[in-house]
Short mmCIF file of C-alpha atoms and ligand atoms in Angstrom, two decimals:
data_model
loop_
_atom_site.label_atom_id
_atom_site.label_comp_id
_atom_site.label_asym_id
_atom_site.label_seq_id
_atom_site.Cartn_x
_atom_site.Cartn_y
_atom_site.Cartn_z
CA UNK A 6 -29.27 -14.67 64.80
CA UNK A 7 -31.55 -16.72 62.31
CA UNK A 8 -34.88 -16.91 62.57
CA UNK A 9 -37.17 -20.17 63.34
CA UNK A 10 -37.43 -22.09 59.70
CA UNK A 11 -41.02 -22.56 60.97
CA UNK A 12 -42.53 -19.67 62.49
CA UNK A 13 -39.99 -16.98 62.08
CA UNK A 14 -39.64 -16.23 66.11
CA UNK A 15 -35.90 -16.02 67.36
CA UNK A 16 -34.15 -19.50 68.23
CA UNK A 17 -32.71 -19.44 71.70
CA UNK A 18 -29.14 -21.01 70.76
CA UNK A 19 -27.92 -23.46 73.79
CA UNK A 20 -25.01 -25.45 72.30
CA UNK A 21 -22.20 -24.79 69.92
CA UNK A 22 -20.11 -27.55 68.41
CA UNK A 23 -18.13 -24.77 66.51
CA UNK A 24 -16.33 -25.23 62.93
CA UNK A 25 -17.68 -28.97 61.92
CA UNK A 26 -17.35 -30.78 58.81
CA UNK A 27 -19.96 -32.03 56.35
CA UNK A 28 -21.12 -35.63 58.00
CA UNK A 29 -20.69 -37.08 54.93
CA UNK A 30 -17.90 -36.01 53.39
CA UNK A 31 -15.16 -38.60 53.45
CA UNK A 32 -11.93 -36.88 51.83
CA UNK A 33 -9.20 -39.12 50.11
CA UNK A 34 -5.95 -38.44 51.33
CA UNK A 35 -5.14 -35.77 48.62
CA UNK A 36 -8.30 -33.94 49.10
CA UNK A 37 -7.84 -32.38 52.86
CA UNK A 38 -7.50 -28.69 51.54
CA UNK A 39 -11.10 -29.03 49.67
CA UNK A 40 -12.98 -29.91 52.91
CA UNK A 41 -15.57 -27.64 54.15
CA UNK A 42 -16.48 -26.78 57.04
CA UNK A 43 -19.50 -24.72 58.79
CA UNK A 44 -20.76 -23.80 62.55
CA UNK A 45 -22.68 -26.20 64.08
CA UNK A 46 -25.13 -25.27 66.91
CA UNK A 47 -28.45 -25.57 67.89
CA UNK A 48 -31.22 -24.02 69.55
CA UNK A 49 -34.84 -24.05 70.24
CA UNK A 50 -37.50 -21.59 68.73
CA UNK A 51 -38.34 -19.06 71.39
CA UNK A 52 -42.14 -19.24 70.21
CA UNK A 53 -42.81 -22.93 68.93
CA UNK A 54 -40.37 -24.64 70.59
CA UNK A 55 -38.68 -26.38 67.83
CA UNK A 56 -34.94 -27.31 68.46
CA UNK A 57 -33.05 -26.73 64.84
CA UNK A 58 -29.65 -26.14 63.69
CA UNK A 59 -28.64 -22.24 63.94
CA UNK A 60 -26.41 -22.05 60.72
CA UNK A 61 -27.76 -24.40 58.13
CA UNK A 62 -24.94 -26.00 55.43
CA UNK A 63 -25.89 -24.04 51.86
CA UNK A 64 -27.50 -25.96 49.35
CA UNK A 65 -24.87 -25.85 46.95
CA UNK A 66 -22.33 -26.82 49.73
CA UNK A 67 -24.68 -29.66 50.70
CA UNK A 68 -22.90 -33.36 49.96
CA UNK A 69 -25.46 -35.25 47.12
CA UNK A 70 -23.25 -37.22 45.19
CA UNK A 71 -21.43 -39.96 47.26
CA UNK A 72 -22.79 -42.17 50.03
CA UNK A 73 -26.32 -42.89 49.80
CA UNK A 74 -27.79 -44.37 52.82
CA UNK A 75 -27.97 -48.13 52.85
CA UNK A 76 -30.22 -49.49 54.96
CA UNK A 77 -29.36 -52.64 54.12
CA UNK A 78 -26.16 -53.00 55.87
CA UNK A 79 -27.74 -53.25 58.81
CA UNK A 80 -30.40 -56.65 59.19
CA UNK A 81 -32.10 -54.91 61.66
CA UNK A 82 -33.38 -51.91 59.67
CA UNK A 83 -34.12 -54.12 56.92
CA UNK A 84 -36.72 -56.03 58.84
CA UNK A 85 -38.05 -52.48 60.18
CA UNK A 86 -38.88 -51.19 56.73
CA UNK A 87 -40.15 -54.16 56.04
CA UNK A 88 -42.57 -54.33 59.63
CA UNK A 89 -43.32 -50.59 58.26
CA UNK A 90 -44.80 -51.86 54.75
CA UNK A 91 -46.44 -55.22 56.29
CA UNK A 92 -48.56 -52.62 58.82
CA UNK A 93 -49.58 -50.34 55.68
CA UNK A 94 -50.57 -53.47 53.67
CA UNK A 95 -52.89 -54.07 56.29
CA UNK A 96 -54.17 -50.82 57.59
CA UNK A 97 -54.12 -47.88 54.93
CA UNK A 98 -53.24 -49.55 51.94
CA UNK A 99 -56.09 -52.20 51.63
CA UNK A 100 -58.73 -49.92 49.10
CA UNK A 101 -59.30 -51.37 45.51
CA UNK A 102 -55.93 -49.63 44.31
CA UNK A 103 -53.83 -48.13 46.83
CA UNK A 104 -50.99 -46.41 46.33
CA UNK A 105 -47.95 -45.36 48.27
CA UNK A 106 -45.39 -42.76 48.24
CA UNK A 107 -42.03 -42.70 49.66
CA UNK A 108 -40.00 -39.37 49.99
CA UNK A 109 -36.23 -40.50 50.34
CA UNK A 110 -35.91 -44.24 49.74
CA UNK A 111 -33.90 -45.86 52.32
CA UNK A 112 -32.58 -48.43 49.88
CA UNK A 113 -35.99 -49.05 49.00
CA UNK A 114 -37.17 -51.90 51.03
CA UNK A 115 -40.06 -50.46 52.52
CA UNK A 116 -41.74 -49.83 48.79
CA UNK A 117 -40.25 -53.06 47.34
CA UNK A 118 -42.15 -54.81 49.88
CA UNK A 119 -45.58 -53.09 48.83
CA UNK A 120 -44.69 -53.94 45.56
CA UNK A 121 -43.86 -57.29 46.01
CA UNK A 122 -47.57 -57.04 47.38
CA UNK A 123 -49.46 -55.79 44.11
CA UNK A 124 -49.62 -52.26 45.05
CA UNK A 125 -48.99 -49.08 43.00
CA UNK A 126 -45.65 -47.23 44.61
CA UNK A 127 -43.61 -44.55 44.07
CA UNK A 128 -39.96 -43.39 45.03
CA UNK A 129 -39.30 -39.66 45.68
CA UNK A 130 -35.30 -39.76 45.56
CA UNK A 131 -33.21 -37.45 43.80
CA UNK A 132 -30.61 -40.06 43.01
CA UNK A 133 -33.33 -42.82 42.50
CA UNK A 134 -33.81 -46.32 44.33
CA UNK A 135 -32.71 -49.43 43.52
CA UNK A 136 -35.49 -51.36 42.11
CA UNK A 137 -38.23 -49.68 42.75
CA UNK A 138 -40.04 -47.04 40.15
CA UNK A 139 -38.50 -43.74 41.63
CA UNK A 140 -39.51 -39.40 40.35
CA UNK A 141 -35.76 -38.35 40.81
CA UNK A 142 -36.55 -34.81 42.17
CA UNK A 143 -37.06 -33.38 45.64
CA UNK A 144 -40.75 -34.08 46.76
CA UNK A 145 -42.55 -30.33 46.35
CA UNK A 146 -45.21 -29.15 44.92
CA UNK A 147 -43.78 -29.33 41.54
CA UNK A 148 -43.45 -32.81 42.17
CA UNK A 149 -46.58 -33.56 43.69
CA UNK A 150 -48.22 -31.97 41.14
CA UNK A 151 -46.74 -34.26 38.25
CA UNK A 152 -46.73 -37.91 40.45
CA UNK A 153 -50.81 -36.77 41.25
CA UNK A 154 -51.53 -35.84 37.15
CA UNK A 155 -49.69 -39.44 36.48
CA UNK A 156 -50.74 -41.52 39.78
CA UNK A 157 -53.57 -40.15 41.02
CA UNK A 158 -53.58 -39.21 45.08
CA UNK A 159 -51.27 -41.13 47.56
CA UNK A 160 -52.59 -43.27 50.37
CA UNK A 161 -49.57 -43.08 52.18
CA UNK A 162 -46.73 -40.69 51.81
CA UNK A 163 -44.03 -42.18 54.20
CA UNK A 164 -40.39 -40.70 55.06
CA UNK A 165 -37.76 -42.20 57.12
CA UNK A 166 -34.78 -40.50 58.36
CA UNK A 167 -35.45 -37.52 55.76
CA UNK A 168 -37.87 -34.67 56.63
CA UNK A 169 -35.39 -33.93 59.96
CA UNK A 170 -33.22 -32.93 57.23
CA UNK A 171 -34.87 -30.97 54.57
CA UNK A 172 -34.67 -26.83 55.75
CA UNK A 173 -38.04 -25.92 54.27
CA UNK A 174 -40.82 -27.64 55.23
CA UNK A 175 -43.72 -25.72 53.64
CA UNK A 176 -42.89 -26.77 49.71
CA UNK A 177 -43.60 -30.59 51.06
CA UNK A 178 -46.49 -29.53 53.12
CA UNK A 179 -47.71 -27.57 50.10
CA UNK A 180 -47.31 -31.00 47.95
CA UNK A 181 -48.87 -33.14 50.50
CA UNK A 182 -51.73 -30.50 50.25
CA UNK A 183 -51.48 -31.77 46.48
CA UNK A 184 -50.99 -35.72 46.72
CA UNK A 185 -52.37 -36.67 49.79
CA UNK A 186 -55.79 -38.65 49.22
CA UNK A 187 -58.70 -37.10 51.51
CA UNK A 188 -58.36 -39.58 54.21
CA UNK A 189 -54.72 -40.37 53.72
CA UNK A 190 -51.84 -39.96 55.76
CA UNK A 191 -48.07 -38.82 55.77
CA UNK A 192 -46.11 -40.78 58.04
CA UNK A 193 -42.87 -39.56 58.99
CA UNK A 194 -40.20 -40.87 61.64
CA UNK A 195 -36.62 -39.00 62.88
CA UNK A 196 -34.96 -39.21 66.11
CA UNK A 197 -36.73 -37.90 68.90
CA UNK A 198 -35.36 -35.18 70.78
CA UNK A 199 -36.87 -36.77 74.12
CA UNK A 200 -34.59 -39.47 73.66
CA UNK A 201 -31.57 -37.78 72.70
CA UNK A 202 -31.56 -36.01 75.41
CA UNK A 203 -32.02 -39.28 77.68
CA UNK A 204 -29.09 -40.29 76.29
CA UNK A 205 -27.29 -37.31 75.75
CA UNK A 206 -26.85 -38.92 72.60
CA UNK A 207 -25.47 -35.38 70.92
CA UNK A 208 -23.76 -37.12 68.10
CA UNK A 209 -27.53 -37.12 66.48
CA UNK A 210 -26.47 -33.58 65.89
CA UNK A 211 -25.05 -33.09 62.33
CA UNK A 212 -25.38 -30.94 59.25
CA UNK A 213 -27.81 -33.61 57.40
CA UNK A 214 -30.18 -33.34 61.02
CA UNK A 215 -31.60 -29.83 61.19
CA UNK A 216 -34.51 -30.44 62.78
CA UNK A 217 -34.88 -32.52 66.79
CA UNK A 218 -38.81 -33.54 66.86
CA UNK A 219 -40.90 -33.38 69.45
CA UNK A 220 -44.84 -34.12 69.61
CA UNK A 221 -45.33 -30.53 70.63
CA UNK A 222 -43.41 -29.29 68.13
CA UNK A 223 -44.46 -31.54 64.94
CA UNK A 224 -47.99 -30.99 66.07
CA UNK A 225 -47.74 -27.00 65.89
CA UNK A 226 -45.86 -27.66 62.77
CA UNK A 227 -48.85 -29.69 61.17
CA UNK A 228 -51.69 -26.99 62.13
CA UNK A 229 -49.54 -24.44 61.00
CA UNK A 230 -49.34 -25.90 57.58
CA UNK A 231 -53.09 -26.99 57.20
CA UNK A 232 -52.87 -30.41 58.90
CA UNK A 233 -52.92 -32.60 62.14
CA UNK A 234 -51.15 -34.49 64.19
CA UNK A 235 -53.31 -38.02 64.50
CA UNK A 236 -50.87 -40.18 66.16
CA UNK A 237 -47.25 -41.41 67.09
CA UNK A 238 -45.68 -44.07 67.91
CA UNK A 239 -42.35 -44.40 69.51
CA UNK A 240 -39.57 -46.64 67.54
CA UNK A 241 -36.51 -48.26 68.79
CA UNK A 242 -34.24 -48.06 65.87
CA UNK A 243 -31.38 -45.51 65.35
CA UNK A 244 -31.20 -44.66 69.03
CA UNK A 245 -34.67 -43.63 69.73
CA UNK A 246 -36.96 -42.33 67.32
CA UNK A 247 -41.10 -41.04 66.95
CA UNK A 248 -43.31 -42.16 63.79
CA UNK A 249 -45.83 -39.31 63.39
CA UNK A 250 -49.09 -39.73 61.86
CA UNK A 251 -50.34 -37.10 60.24
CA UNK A 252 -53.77 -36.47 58.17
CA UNK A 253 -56.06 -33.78 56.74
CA UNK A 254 -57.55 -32.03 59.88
CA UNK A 255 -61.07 -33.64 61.32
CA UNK A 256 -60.57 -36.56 59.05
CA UNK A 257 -59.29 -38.99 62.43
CA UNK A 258 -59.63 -38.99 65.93
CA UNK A 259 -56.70 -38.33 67.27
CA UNK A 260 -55.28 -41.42 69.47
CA UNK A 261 -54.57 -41.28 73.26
CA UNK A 262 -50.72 -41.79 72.42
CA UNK A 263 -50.41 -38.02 71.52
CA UNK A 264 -52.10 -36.43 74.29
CA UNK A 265 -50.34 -39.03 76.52
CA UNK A 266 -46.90 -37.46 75.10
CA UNK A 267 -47.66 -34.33 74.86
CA UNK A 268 -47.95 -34.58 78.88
CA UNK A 269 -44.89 -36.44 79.24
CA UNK A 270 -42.93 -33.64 77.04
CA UNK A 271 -44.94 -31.17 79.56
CA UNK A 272 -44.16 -32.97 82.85
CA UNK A 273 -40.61 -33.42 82.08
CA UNK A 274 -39.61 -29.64 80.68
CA UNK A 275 -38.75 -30.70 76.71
CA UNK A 276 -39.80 -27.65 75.51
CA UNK A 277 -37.48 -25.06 78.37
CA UNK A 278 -34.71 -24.21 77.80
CA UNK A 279 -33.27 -25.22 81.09
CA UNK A 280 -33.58 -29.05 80.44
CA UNK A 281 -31.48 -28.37 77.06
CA UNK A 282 -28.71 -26.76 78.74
CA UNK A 283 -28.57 -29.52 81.31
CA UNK A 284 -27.92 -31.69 78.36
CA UNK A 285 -24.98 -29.49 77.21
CA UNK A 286 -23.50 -29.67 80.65
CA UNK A 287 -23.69 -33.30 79.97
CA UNK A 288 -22.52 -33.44 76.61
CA UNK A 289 -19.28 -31.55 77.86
CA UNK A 290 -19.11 -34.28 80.47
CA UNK A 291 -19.10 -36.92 78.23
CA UNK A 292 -16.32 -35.45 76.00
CA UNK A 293 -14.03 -35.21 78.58
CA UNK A 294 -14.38 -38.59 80.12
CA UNK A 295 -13.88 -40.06 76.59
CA UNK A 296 -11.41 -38.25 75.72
CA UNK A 297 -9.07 -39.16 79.47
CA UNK A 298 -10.50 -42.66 79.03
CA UNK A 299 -8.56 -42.60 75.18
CA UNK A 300 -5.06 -41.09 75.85
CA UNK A 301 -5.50 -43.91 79.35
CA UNK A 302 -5.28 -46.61 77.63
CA UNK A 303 -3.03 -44.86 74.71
CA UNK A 304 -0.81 -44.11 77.35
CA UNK A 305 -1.29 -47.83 78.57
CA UNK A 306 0.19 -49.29 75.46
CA UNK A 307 -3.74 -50.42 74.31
CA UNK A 308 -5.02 -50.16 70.93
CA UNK A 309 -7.91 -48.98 69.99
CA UNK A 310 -9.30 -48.92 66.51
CA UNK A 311 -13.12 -47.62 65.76
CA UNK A 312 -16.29 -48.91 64.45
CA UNK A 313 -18.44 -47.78 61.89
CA UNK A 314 -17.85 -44.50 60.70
CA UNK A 315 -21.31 -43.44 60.81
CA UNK A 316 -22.11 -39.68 60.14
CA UNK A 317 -22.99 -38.78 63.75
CA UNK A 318 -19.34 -40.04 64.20
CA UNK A 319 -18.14 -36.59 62.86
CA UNK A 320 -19.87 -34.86 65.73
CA UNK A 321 -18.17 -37.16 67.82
CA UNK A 322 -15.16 -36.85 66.73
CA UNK A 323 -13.93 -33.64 66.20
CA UNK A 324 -15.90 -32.02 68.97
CA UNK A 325 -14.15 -34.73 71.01
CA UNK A 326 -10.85 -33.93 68.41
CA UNK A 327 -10.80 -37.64 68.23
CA UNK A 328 -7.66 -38.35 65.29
CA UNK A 329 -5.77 -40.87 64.02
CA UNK A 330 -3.19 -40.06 66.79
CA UNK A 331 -5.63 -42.17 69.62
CA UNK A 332 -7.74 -44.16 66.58
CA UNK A 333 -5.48 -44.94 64.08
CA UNK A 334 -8.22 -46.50 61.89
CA UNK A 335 -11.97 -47.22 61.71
CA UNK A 336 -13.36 -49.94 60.29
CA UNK A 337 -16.71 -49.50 58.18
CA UNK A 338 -18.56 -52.04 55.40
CA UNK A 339 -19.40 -49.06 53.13
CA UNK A 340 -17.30 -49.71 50.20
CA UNK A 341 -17.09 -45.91 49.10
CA UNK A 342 -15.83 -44.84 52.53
CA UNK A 343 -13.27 -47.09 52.72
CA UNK A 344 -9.87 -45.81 51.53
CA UNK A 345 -10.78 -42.67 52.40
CA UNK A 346 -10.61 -40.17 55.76
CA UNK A 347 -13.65 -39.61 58.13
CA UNK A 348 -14.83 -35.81 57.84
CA UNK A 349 -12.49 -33.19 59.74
CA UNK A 350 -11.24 -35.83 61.88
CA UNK A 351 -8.90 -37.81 59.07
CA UNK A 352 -9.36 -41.20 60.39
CA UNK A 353 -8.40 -43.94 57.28
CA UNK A 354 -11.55 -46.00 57.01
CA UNK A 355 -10.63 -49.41 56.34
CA UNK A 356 -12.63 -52.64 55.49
CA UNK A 357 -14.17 -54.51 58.34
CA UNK A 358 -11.90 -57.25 57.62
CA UNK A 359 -9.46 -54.77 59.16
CA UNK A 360 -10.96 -55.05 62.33
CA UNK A 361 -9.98 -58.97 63.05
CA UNK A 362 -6.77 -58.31 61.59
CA UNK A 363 -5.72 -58.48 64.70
CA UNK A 364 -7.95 -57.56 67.06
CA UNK A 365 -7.32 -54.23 68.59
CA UNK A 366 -7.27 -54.29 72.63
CA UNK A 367 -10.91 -51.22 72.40
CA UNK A 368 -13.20 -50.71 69.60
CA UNK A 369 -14.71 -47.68 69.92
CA UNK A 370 -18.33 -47.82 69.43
CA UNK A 371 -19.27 -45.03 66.89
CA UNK A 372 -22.22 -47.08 65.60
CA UNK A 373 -23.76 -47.39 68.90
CA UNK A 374 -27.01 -47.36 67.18
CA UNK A 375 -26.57 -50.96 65.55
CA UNK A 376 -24.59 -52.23 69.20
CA UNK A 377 -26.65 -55.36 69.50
CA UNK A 378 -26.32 -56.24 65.82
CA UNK A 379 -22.80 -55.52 65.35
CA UNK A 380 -21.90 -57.08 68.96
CA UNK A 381 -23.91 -60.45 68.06
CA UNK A 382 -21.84 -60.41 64.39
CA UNK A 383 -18.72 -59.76 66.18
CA UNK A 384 -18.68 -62.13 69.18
CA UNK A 385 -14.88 -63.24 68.29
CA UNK A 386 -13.91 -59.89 69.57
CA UNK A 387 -14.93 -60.12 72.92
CA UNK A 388 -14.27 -64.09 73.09
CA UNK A 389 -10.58 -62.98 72.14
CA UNK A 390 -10.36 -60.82 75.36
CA UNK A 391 -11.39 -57.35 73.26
CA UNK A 392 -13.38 -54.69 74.75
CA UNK A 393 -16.30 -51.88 73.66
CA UNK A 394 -16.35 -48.62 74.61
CA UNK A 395 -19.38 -46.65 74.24
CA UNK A 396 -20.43 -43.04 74.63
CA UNK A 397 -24.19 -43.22 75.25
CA UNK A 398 -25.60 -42.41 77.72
CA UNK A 399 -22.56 -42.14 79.02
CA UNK A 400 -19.15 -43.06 78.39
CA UNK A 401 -18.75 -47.17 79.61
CA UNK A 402 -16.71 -50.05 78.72
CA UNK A 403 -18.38 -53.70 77.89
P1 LIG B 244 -26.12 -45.39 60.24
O1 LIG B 244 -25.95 -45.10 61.68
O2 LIG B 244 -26.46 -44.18 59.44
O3 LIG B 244 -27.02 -46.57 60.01
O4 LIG B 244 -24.67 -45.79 59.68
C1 LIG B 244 -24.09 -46.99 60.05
C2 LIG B 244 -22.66 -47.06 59.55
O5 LIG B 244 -22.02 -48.17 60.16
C3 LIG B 244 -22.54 -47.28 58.05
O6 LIG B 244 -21.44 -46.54 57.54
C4 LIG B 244 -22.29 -48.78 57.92
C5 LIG B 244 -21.60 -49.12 59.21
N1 LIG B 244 -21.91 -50.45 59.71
C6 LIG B 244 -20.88 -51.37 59.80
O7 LIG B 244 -19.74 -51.07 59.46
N2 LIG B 244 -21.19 -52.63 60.24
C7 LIG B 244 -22.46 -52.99 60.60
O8 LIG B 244 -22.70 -54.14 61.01
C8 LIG B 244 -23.52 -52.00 60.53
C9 LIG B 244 -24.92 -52.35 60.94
C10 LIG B 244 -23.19 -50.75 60.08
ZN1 LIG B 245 -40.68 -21.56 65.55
#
């Protein structure tokens, strides 16, 4: 069994998805033979606790080209990067020339904002950002060492939604080592394993999400690489995530908010194994009431169509083996899905427009994450007698 990425101690595996498909991989119809496919399961480091994917996709296997993420499809994550910019334009970016670093771009919004604002920025992307100055590279210390001879040291260095993903940590560390300015501060947020596990939300479990945070865990991952863990704060978006805080050690006073979670993760078992295989009685629980709720209606004569064929929607799916036998379509606003099949599963992805064309009887809820945004936008379809079903925290019809 693989070691820890971090610390090299055994991971204790307690769930297996089995053969899974790349998240974000959307085959056209001719292209089914080509897919590829991997073992997807996950378990927590015996000796740091950190929960991480056992078999990690290969680089060279890993999807780049095709569907960057675009944060601005959704309003609501839009105004969050934008929040996150506003509070560094007013906290750690207000010296006589600040600068700001973002590793992954997120559709740049949070750096076109500090731009917008006068101050220096900097994308990190491989495939660039969309109007903002980007390094197209992977952020390491090759990188670092080339933005800090250009730029001079980073205020900020911010990631959203990224370093869950990226398998080894200590090249970034190493750059932040590099960029970071004495008393700046890397700033990360991913999806909190707390939280997942509230909501047995086990979809967040994909080949693009290796690592499942926890306080405990990120802050034995920041001492071990020279740093520490100065504060977090917990965010609402994308199910339930944790900003972390992070500086050069003895440079800040920790805040209360760690040690206040770091009790919470204590008092509530995150970090046994026990609690995580509760969770993966419940995930099994939750498959099999979707999947008798599906062929009920099916069997009813209903139609059901799906919405938003979001990557944690492959989990879903073909752990659930969710096909276009119960779903015969989903409907998605990401032009370069559409026209093509979701990963493994071979759903057709079709425009939204699809979706009031007519109404199906269920819409299946894959982007659960956005449900208040996309049920505001979407009001017809309830007003014209249609119905939600949802899988977190447990399977429910609105
Ligand atoms: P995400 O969970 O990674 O943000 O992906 C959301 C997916 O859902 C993405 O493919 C776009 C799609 N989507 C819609 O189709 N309609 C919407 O209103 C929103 C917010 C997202
Ligand atoms: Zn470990």
């Amino acid at each position: 069994m693989s070691p820890c990425r971090v610390c090299s101690h055994p991971i204790r595996e307690f769930f297996d998805f089995e053969r899974q498909p790349l998240s974000s991989a959307f085959p056209r119809p001719g292209e089914l033979d080509q897919e590829y496919f991997f073992r997807l399961a996950v378990g927590m480091c015996e000796s740091c606790t950190l929960v991480q994917l056992i078999d990690a996709v290969p680089p060279e296997r890993a999807h780049h080209q095709g569907y960057p993420y675009h944060s601005a499809a959704s309003s609501v994550m839009c105004k969050h990067f934008e929040q996150t910019a506003r509070r560094f334009l007013e906290t750690e970016l207000t010296g006589a020339d600040p600068f700001v670093v973002e590793i992954g771009a997120n559709d740049g919004v949070m750096l076109r904002t500090c731009g917008d604002a006068g101050v220096r920025h900097l994308a990190v992307e491989p495939s660039g950002a969309a109007g903002v100055r980007a390094h197209r590279a992977f952020f390491d210390v090759d990188s670092a060492t080339r933005i800090r001879d250009t730029d001079g040291t980073a205020d900020v260095v911010y990631a959203a939604n990224t370093i869950c993903g990226v398998t080894d940590l200590r090249p970034v560390f190493e750059g932040l080592g590099l960029l970071l300015a004495p008393d700046g501060v890397f700033v990360f947020e991913d999806p909190y394993l707390g939280e997942i596990i509230d909501r047995t939300s086990f979809d967040q479990i994909y080949d693009e999400h290796v690592f499942f945070f926890t306080v405990r865990a990120v802050g034995a991952l920041a001492t071990r690489y020279g740093f520490e863990l100065v504060d977090i704060e917990r965010l609402p978006v994308h199910g339930g995530q944790i900003r972390y805080t992070i500086a050069r050690p003895g440079r800040r006073a920790p805040s209360p908010a760690v040690a206040d979670a770091l009790r919470t993760e204590q008092a509530r078992g995150l970090a046994e194994l026990a609690t995580l295989e509760r969770f993966a009685a419940r995930v099994q629980r939750i498959r099999d009431d979707l999947v008798a709720l599906l062929h009920e209606l099916r069997a009813g004569g209903a139609r059901i169509v799906g919405y938003g064929a979001t990557a944690k929607s492959s989990t879903m799916a073909n752990y659930c083996g969710i096909g276009p036998d119960l779903i015969p379509f989903v409907c998605d606003t990401t032009p370069a899905k559409q026209g093509r099949l979701t990963p493994g599963s071979h759903i057709p992805v079709r425009p939204v427009e699809a979706f009031a064309d007519p109404y199906p009887d269920f819409a299946l809820l894959f982007a659960w994450n956005h449900a208040e945004e996309i049920m505001a936008k979407e009001r017809a379809f309830r007003e014209a007698g249609g119905q939600w079903i949802l899988y977190v925290p447990q399977v429910h019809i609105v």
